[in-house]
Amino acid sequence: MTGGLTDEFDQVLQSIIRIELLTFFQANPHTRDTVDGLALRLHRSQHQVELALNTLCAIGILEIGGTKKVNIYYLSNSNMVSVYFQEQCEKYGIEPHLR
């Protein structure tokens, strides 16, 4: 029974880390960084961040560059995240908070 709770917690934690990554890249759209660098920025473990990055790459939000030894992650389209949030705000009638 504990395994199911742990699995659910891991899924929720991964969702939170993906949101943190999306938020970070939205605020810093031209950033290019490694797993280690992003883990330091988010105060998360390298393994947790790597799993989240792999998911965001798989769905096309982030891309991977770099060399054979070092992967560099970056937004595939710097406007993608902001356009998505804008569409969701319009869909649900939410007034977006603009800085």
XYZ file of C-alpha atoms in Angstrom:
99
model
C 0.000 0.000 0.000
C 2.874 2.370 0.669
C 4.223 1.850 -2.877
C 1.087 3.389 -4.407
C 1.357 6.464 -2.202
C 5.035 6.824 -3.058
C 4.256 6.518 -6.790
C 1.571 9.197 -6.523
C 3.933 11.451 -4.566
C 6.660 10.970 -7.194
C 4.197 11.870 -9.984
C 3.086 15.001 -8.138
C 6.696 15.956 -7.388
C 7.642 15.515 -11.048
C 4.713 17.723 -12.077
C 5.885 20.402 -9.643
C 9.447 20.240 -10.971
C 8.187 20.529 -14.561
C 6.168 23.599 -13.549
C 9.247 25.072 -11.851
C 11.282 24.494 -15.013
C 8.588 26.064 -17.196
C 8.407 29.039 -14.855
C 12.184 29.409 -14.871
C 12.421 29.258 -18.658
C 9.489 31.671 -19.029
C 11.328 34.203 -16.871
C 14.664 33.444 -18.603
C 13.762 32.448 -22.175
C 17.295 32.673 -23.579
C 18.903 30.493 -20.913
C 20.893 27.468 -21.983
C 22.010 25.220 -19.145
C 22.943 21.699 -18.089
C 21.027 19.362 -15.806
C 23.450 20.190 -12.994
C 23.054 23.937 -13.504
C 19.263 23.766 -13.589
C 19.220 21.514 -10.516
C 21.281 24.102 -8.635
C 18.991 26.922 -9.751
C 15.868 25.023 -8.631
C 17.405 23.520 -5.479
C 16.413 20.047 -6.654
C 18.343 16.836 -7.159
C 20.008 16.273 -10.493
C 18.035 13.053 -11.011
C 14.657 14.723 -10.391
C 15.452 17.585 -12.756
C 16.751 15.233 -15.440
C 13.498 13.247 -15.404
C 11.462 16.443 -15.729
C 13.701 17.780 -18.515
C 13.326 14.534 -20.459
C 9.548 14.866 -20.328
C 9.622 18.521 -21.446
C 11.954 17.569 -24.316
C 9.727 14.662 -25.331
C 6.718 16.960 -25.736
C 8.732 19.569 -27.618
C 8.896 22.417 -25.114
C 12.642 22.109 -24.564
C 15.430 21.050 -26.878
C 18.798 19.453 -26.210
C 22.072 20.725 -27.648
C 25.654 20.626 -26.528
C 28.230 17.890 -27.056
C 28.425 14.119 -26.681
C 29.526 14.566 -23.063
C 27.378 17.542 -21.998
C 23.716 18.130 -22.771
C 22.500 21.722 -22.850
C 18.774 22.361 -22.437
C 16.932 25.372 -23.845
C 13.454 26.473 -24.913
C 12.602 25.315 -28.402
C 10.566 28.499 -28.910
C 10.985 31.326 -26.427
C 7.350 32.418 -26.882
C 5.846 28.937 -26.520
C 5.302 29.041 -22.751
C 3.879 32.576 -22.688
C 1.542 31.839 -25.622
C 0.264 28.715 -23.861
C -0.426 30.602 -20.617
C -2.097 33.408 -22.542
C -4.363 30.905 -24.323
C -5.284 29.256 -21.025
C -6.105 32.616 -19.435
C -8.380 33.470 -22.343
C -9.972 30.011 -22.270
C -10.855 30.274 -18.573
C -11.475 34.019 -18.431
C -8.539 34.726 -16.139
C -6.859 38.120 -16.166
C -3.128 37.455 -16.587
C -0.734 39.135 -14.195
C 1.723 41.152 -16.260
C 4.953 42.638 -14.944
